Amino acid sequence: MKTLTVDLGDRSYPIYTGSDLISRSEFYTPHIRGGDVVIVTNETVAPLYLSQVQQALSGFNVIDVVLPDGEQWKTLDTVNRIFDHLLEARHTRTTTLVALGGGVVGDMTGFAAACYQRGVDFIQVPTTLLSQVDSSVGGKTGVNHPLGKNMIGAFHQPNCVIADISTLSTLPDNELSAGLAEVIKYGLICDGEFYQWLQDNMAGLLARQPELLTEAVIRSCENKARVVSEDEKESGRRAILNLGHTFGHAIETHQGYGKWLHGEAVATGMIMAADLSARQGWIDRNETQRLAVLLESARLPVRPPSDMSANDFLSLMRVDKKVLDGTLRLVLLHAVGDAVVTSDFSTDYLDATLAEFVD
Amino acid sequence: MKTLTVDLGDRSYPIYTGSDLISRSEFYTPHIRGGDVVIVTNETVAPLYLSQVQQALSGFNVIDVVLPDGEQWKTLDTVNRIFDHLLEARHTRTTTLVALGGGVVGDMTGFAAACYQRGVDFIQVPTTLLSQVDSSVGGKTGVNHPLGKNMIGAFHQPNCVIADISTLSTLPDNELSAGLAEVIKYGLICDGEFYQWLQDNMAGLLARQPELLTEAVIRSCENKARVVSEDEKESGRRAILNLGHTFGHAIETHQGYGKWLHGEAVATGMIMAADLSARQGWIDRNETQRLAVLLESARLPVRPPSDMSANDFLSLMRVDKKVLDGTLRLVLLHAVGDAVVTSDFSTDYLDATLAEFVD
């Protein structure tokens, strides 16, 4: 078991990573200040892991909330169901919410914790690779709106994160790949050595070798934590974490939530961002090819859906949160391991990238 | 015009108070960083003041959202309507929300600002005495839930508050009185001199003399700002601001939102808290009588609704936010001008107070 501390002053918190952690009470108890706990999970995860977490929390007054599974349920209405349960059980400001599941459960539970009585404690127990490397760090919580993804939310830091690698054994192959997209992202944006390590170890990661997965989670969280510690409120450098996300959100929004996995959309978005970076002359075209090979070896898509036009992209990207005052800002690469947030790119090159990638 | 600065470090903001302020752009412009503004108001206030605020903001790209009027609309669903408008107009993170109306509009607009894209700017333009003295300071935003008042929300500070006394000219008499309940509260909890001033000037306040109302707003905001500056997150002393609110919330919840005005419920709650304080021997029984006379002179109720039982109070007070780990905490008076948050009171005396006040 390894512990990584996300350094945020008086809101710092530990990430515990390793095998067989979720049933061990010692990872939860020091981070719970009242007697009441709510475990929020979904219909897929509950049969697999809920009883283990309940056992770890047997010293507390525990209720559980089992939500439907899927991004289409990441709505204000679903969060309101969490509030219903909290109020019916008369939980007060000292309650602790435990998010057991992937990013959707984590985002909604975190948002519920941010808003219940104007803020209560919560613990993340991410059970997907994506949520272990992405949602665990940064304090972003929230829900979708029919007109945009993650448009409603709050910054709210967990008391701790318990990232149990063993839970990845039940993860579907496509979700493992989607998580690897974000792992690859950390190499691309700020850790060239890790990027090389991923090229060397992709086969073992796909074979779910525990020591490799642990290393990938730890290294990803370290990278994200370093970027987030530098810029908690996403005013500047933190936005490099969105490499591939502006193109990717356009894909997700166009297809409707849940059709493409987030990581799949991000993978395609990253290759598009790399293509634009190469057109700008910032990276070598060979690097774009090398990234495509890596993404494909991780069984990730490198082309957007065939029914998307260039105008679909442009229209959907304009409502993306990275747009400041109407100017489209993108995360691009100055080199592998060195991303930058910029609006200083040629719109002709953007058009060329879109033309290259749409049918 | 007087300016009071609420000192919260890098989130400090000014409260502008005086007559004829809302149509003057100079109070808004320094606090708006983008080109987009959304004015959120309700059907009652819009015909009276919306055009004046639109005129003051004519240099910006302004849309307005006119909500139905009433506490029963203070819900997540209504806040979601604000999100609909923001997203349909493609407003980004640099938008500014302007809350034009009373506490309900302010609470919902502030909560929408707290959550839209995880936080955007907002300006409060309170048009009721209650919201000018109460909602303007403290950063509390949120909505009600069928099982409890203000159970969902966030702390989110405005960029500035424009408290225009002139808007009180159109305020119904009962709402003026409800605002005076909170004004009286500030005297009771931490400013005995102000409490005396209110006794001397209640007739002039009810006659809406502008200089007296300005003084009452300024003095109330100063008192609240001082308490809030000491304790922004309501961990301790700030809770004295809830004098009368635990009893009062029980009344509001029992009657259903909107039957009793918040200030009316607080007035009755304050006299009940004073009665309990007198039974504890902390204040003289004459002070309870003196408070009852002041509240009645402000045309406020000093008895709970006749259909409420002692058990109704006890049951509803247990879900109140001031309950920590099942122990009922109340704001009581050690003296006029000196409130305390305590669970150290006799439950027999509480029963006696309830018996005294219920029929």
PDB file of N, CA and C in Angstrom, chain A residues 56-103:
ATOM      1  N   ALA A  56     -16.352  -2.713   6.693  1.00  0.00           N
ATOM      2  CA  ALA A  56     -15.294  -1.818   7.183  1.00  0.00           C
ATOM      3  C   ALA A  56     -15.862  -0.706   8.050  1.00  0.00           C
ATOM      4  N   LEU A  57     -17.141  -0.359   7.798  1.00  0.00           N
ATOM      5  CA  LEU A  57     -17.759   0.768   8.504  1.00  0.00           C
ATOM      6  C   LEU A  57     -18.754   0.294   9.561  1.00  0.00           C
ATOM      7  N   SER A  58     -18.583  -0.935  10.021  1.00  0.00           N
ATOM      8  CA  SER A  58     -19.592  -1.514  10.927  1.00  0.00           C
ATOM      9  C   SER A  58     -19.676  -0.771  12.257  1.00  0.00           C
ATOM     10  N   GLY A  59     -18.673   0.023  12.588  1.00  0.00           N
ATOM     11  CA  GLY A  59     -18.728   0.785  13.827  1.00  0.00           C
ATOM     12  C   GLY A  59     -19.585   2.039  13.742  1.00  0.00           C
ATOM     13  N   PHE A  60     -20.115   2.334  12.555  1.00  0.00           N
ATOM     14  CA  PHE A  60     -20.887   3.566  12.379  1.00  0.00           C
ATOM     15  C   PHE A  60     -22.346   3.261  12.075  1.00  0.00           C
ATOM     16  N   ASN A  61     -23.161   4.305  12.185  1.00  0.00           N
ATOM     17  CA  ASN A  61     -24.555   4.243  11.771  1.00  0.00           C
ATOM     18  C   ASN A  61     -24.592   4.463  10.259  1.00  0.00           C
ATOM     19  N   VAL A  62     -24.715   3.364   9.493  1.00  0.00           N
ATOM     20  CA  VAL A  62     -24.525   3.439   8.044  1.00  0.00           C
ATOM     21  C   VAL A  62     -25.840   3.239   7.301  1.00  0.00           C
ATOM     22  N   ILE A  63     -26.113   4.123   6.353  1.00  0.00           N
ATOM     23  CA  ILE A  63     -27.172   3.846   5.381  1.00  0.00           C
ATOM     24  C   ILE A  63     -26.519   3.796   4.002  1.00  0.00           C
ATOM     25  N   ASP A  64     -27.220   3.189   3.033  1.00  0.00           N
ATOM     26  CA  ASP A  64     -26.666   3.211   1.682  1.00  0.00           C
ATOM     27  C   ASP A  64     -27.698   3.726   0.696  1.00  0.00           C
ATOM     28  N   VAL A  65     -27.191   4.314  -0.356  1.00  0.00           N
ATOM     29  CA  VAL A  65     -28.015   4.835  -1.446  1.00  0.00           C
ATOM     30  C   VAL A  65     -27.488   4.187  -2.722  1.00  0.00           C
ATOM     31  N   VAL A  66     -28.307   3.359  -3.354  1.00  0.00           N
ATOM     32  CA  VAL A  66     -27.882   2.669  -4.574  1.00  0.00           C
ATOM     33  C   VAL A  66     -28.552   3.340  -5.772  1.00  0.00           C
ATOM     34  N   LEU A  67     -27.744   3.996  -6.587  1.00  0.00           N
ATOM     35  CA  LEU A  67     -28.254   4.757  -7.732  1.00  0.00           C
ATOM     36  C   LEU A  67     -28.219   3.895  -8.986  1.00  0.00           C
ATOM     37  N   PRO A  68     -28.982   4.266 -10.007  1.00  0.00           N
ATOM     38  CA  PRO A  68     -28.833   3.579 -11.292  1.00  0.00           C
ATOM     39  C   PRO A  68     -27.448   3.872 -11.869  1.00  0.00           C
ATOM     40  N   ASP A  69     -26.963   2.967 -12.709  1.00  0.00           N
ATOM     41  CA  ASP A  69     -25.612   3.082 -13.254  1.00  0.00           C
ATOM     42  C   ASP A  69     -25.647   3.790 -14.609  1.00  0.00           C
ATOM     43  N   GLY A  70     -24.764   4.749 -14.800  1.00  0.00           N
ATOM     44  CA  GLY A  70     -24.643   5.346 -16.124  1.00  0.00           C
ATOM     45  C   GLY A  70     -24.570   6.860 -16.097  1.00  0.00           C
ATOM     46  N   GLU A  71     -23.821   7.393 -17.053  1.00  0.00           N
ATOM     47  CA  GLU A  71     -23.628   8.847 -17.164  1.00  0.00           C
ATOM     48  C   GLU A  71     -24.956   9.589 -17.343  1.00  0.00           C
ATOM     49  N   GLN A  72     -25.948   8.916 -17.950  1.00  0.00           N
ATOM     50  CA  GLN A  72     -27.235   9.590 -18.168  1.00  0.00           C
ATOM     51  C   GLN A  72     -27.956   9.899 -16.855  1.00  0.00           C
ATOM     52  N   TRP A  73     -27.493   9.276 -15.763  1.00  0.00           N
ATOM     53  CA  TRP A  73     -28.096   9.535 -14.454  1.00  0.00           C
ATOM     54  C   TRP A  73     -27.337  10.599 -13.679  1.00  0.00           C
ATOM     55  N   LYS A  74     -26.292  11.148 -14.285  1.00  0.00           N
ATOM     56  CA  LYS A  74     -25.500  12.171 -13.577  1.00  0.00           C
ATOM     57  C   LYS A  74     -26.204  13.517 -13.698  1.00  0.00           C
ATOM     58  N   THR A  75     -27.293  13.666 -12.951  1.00  0.00           N
ATOM     59  CA  THR A  75     -28.170  14.831 -13.055  1.00  0.00           C
ATOM     60  C   THR A  75     -28.479  15.398 -11.676  1.00  0.00           C
ATOM     61  N   LEU A  76     -29.011  16.620 -11.669  1.00  0.00           N
ATOM     62  CA  LEU A  76     -29.478  17.226 -10.426  1.00  0.00           C
ATOM     63  C   LEU A  76     -30.548  16.357  -9.761  1.00  0.00           C
ATOM     64  N   ASP A  77     -31.426  15.762 -10.572  1.00  0.00           N
ATOM     65  CA  ASP A  77     -32.485  14.928  -9.993  1.00  0.00           C
ATOM     66  C   ASP A  77     -31.911  13.755  -9.200  1.00  0.00           C
ATOM     67  N   THR A  78     -30.873  13.140  -9.731  1.00  0.00           N
ATOM     68  CA  THR A  78     -30.285  12.008  -9.016  1.00  0.00           C
ATOM     69  C   THR A  78     -29.610  12.476  -7.719  1.00  0.00           C
ATOM     70  N   VAL A  79     -28.918  13.613  -7.791  1.00  0.00           N
ATOM     71  CA  VAL A  79     -28.313  14.161  -6.571  1.00  0.00           C
ATOM     72  C   VAL A  79     -29.399  14.434  -5.533  1.00  0.00           C
ATOM     73  N   ASN A  80     -30.540  14.899  -6.013  1.00  0.00           N
ATOM     74  CA  ASN A  80     -31.642  15.173  -5.089  1.00  0.00           C
ATOM     75  C   ASN A  80     -32.102  13.898  -4.368  1.00  0.00           C
ATOM     76  N   ARG A  81     -31.975  12.752  -5.031  1.00  0.00           N
ATOM     77  CA  ARG A  81     -32.311  11.487  -4.354  1.00  0.00           C
ATOM     78  C   ARG A  81     -31.377  11.232  -3.179  1.00  0.00           C
ATOM     79  N   ILE A  82     -30.105  11.620  -3.349  1.00  0.00           N
ATOM     80  CA  ILE A  82     -29.169  11.486  -2.215  1.00  0.00           C
ATOM     81  C   ILE A  82     -29.633  12.383  -1.068  1.00  0.00           C
ATOM     82  N   PHE A  83     -30.049  13.617  -1.403  1.00  0.00           N
ATOM     83  CA  PHE A  83     -30.548  14.518  -0.350  1.00  0.00           C
ATOM     84  C   PHE A  83     -31.773  13.907   0.336  1.00  0.00           C
ATOM     85  N   ASP A  84     -32.668  13.304  -0.446  1.00  0.00           N
ATOM     86  CA  ASP A  84     -33.856  12.661   0.144  1.00  0.00           C
ATOM     87  C   ASP A  84     -33.440  11.671   1.232  1.00  0.00           C
ATOM     88  N   HIS A  85     -32.493  10.791   0.883  1.00  0.00           N
ATOM     89  CA  HIS A  85     -32.063   9.774   1.850  1.00  0.00           C
ATOM     90  C   HIS A  85     -31.408  10.409   3.077  1.00  0.00           C
ATOM     91  N   LEU A  86     -30.579  11.414   2.857  1.00  0.00           N
ATOM     92  CA  LEU A  86     -29.899  12.071   3.978  1.00  0.00           C
ATOM     93  C   LEU A  86     -30.912  12.695   4.932  1.00  0.00           C
ATOM     94  N   LEU A  87     -31.925  13.342   4.370  1.00  0.00           N
ATOM     95  CA  LEU A  87     -32.895  14.032   5.224  1.00  0.00           C
ATOM     96  C   LEU A  87     -33.855  13.049   5.882  1.00  0.00           C
ATOM     97  N   GLU A  88     -34.230  12.008   5.145  1.00  0.00           N
ATOM     98  CA  GLU A  88     -35.105  10.998   5.754  1.00  0.00           C
ATOM     99  C   GLU A  88     -34.407  10.328   6.939  1.00  0.00           C
ATOM    100  N   ALA A  89     -33.090  10.145   6.824  1.00  0.00           N
ATOM    101  CA  ALA A  89     -32.326   9.537   7.925  1.00  0.00           C
ATOM    102  C   ALA A  89     -31.880  10.592   8.945  1.00  0.00           C
ATOM    103  N   ARG A  90     -32.310  11.843   8.724  1.00  0.00           N
ATOM    104  CA  ARG A  90     -31.996  12.956   9.636  1.00  0.00           C
ATOM    105  C   ARG A  90     -30.497  13.138   9.867  1.00  0.00           C
ATOM    106  N   HIS A  91     -29.725  12.940   8.832  1.00  0.00           N
ATOM    107  CA  HIS A  91     -28.287  13.152   8.988  1.00  0.00           C
ATOM    108  C   HIS A  91     -27.985  14.644   9.082  1.00  0.00           C
ATOM    109  N   THR A  92     -27.055  14.961   9.973  1.00  0.00           N
ATOM    110  CA  THR A  92     -26.731  16.352  10.251  1.00  0.00           C
ATOM    111  C   THR A  92     -25.432  16.729   9.531  1.00  0.00           C
ATOM    112  N   ARG A  93     -24.921  17.890   9.872  1.00  0.00           N
ATOM    113  CA  ARG A  93     -23.697  18.398   9.248  1.00  0.00           C
ATOM    114  C   ARG A  93     -22.465  17.554   9.534  1.00  0.00           C
ATOM    115  N   THR A  94     -22.561  16.656  10.487  1.00  0.00           N
ATOM    116  CA  THR A  94     -21.386  15.841  10.806  1.00  0.00           C
ATOM    117  C   THR A  94     -21.411  14.501  10.082  1.00  0.00           C
ATOM    118  N   THR A  95     -22.362  14.306   9.186  1.00  0.00           N
ATOM    119  CA  THR A  95     -22.392  13.057   8.430  1.00  0.00           C
ATOM    120  C   THR A  95     -21.201  13.008   7.462  1.00  0.00           C
ATOM    121  N   THR A  96     -20.864  11.799   7.029  1.00  0.00           N
ATOM    122  CA  THR A  96     -19.816  11.607   6.026  1.00  0.00           C
ATOM    123  C   THR A  96     -20.375  10.779   4.877  1.00  0.00           C
ATOM    124  N   LEU A  97     -20.206  11.283   3.654  1.00  0.00           N
ATOM    125  CA  LEU A  97     -20.639  10.546   2.476  1.00  0.00           C
ATOM    126  C   LEU A  97     -19.459   9.753   1.926  1.00  0.00           C
ATOM    127  N   VAL A  98     -19.703   8.495   1.588  1.00  0.00           N
ATOM    128  CA  VAL A  98     -18.677   7.654   0.976  1.00  0.00           C
ATOM    129  C   VAL A  98     -19.118   7.336  -0.443  1.00  0.00           C
ATOM    130  N   ALA A  99     -18.292   7.732  -1.423  1.00  0.00           N
ATOM    131  CA  ALA A  99     -18.603   7.485  -2.833  1.00  0.00           C
ATOM    132  C   ALA A  99     -17.938   6.187  -3.252  1.00  0.00           C
ATOM    133  N   LEU A 100     -18.731   5.148  -3.491  1.00  0.00           N
ATOM    134  CA  LEU A 100     -18.206   3.841  -3.886  1.00  0.00           C
ATOM    135  C   LEU A 100     -18.603   3.576  -5.331  1.00  0.00           C
ATOM    136  N   GLY A 101     -17.647   3.756  -6.256  1.00  0.00           N
ATOM    137  CA  GLY A 101     -17.962   3.541  -7.663  1.00  0.00           C
ATOM    138  C   GLY A 101     -17.018   4.331  -8.557  1.00  0.00           C
ATOM    139  N   GLY A 102     -17.459   4.553  -9.773  1.00  0.00           N
ATOM    140  CA  GLY A 102     -16.634   5.258 -10.726  1.00  0.00           C
ATOM    141  C   GLY A 102     -16.829   6.760 -10.661  1.00  0.00           C
ATOM    142  N   GLY A 103     -16.452   7.426 -11.736  1.00  0.00           N
ATOM    143  CA  GLY A 103     -16.475   8.879 -11.752  1.00  0.00           C
ATOM    144  C   GLY A 103     -17.853   9.467 -11.585  1.00  0.00           C
TER     145      GLY A 103
END
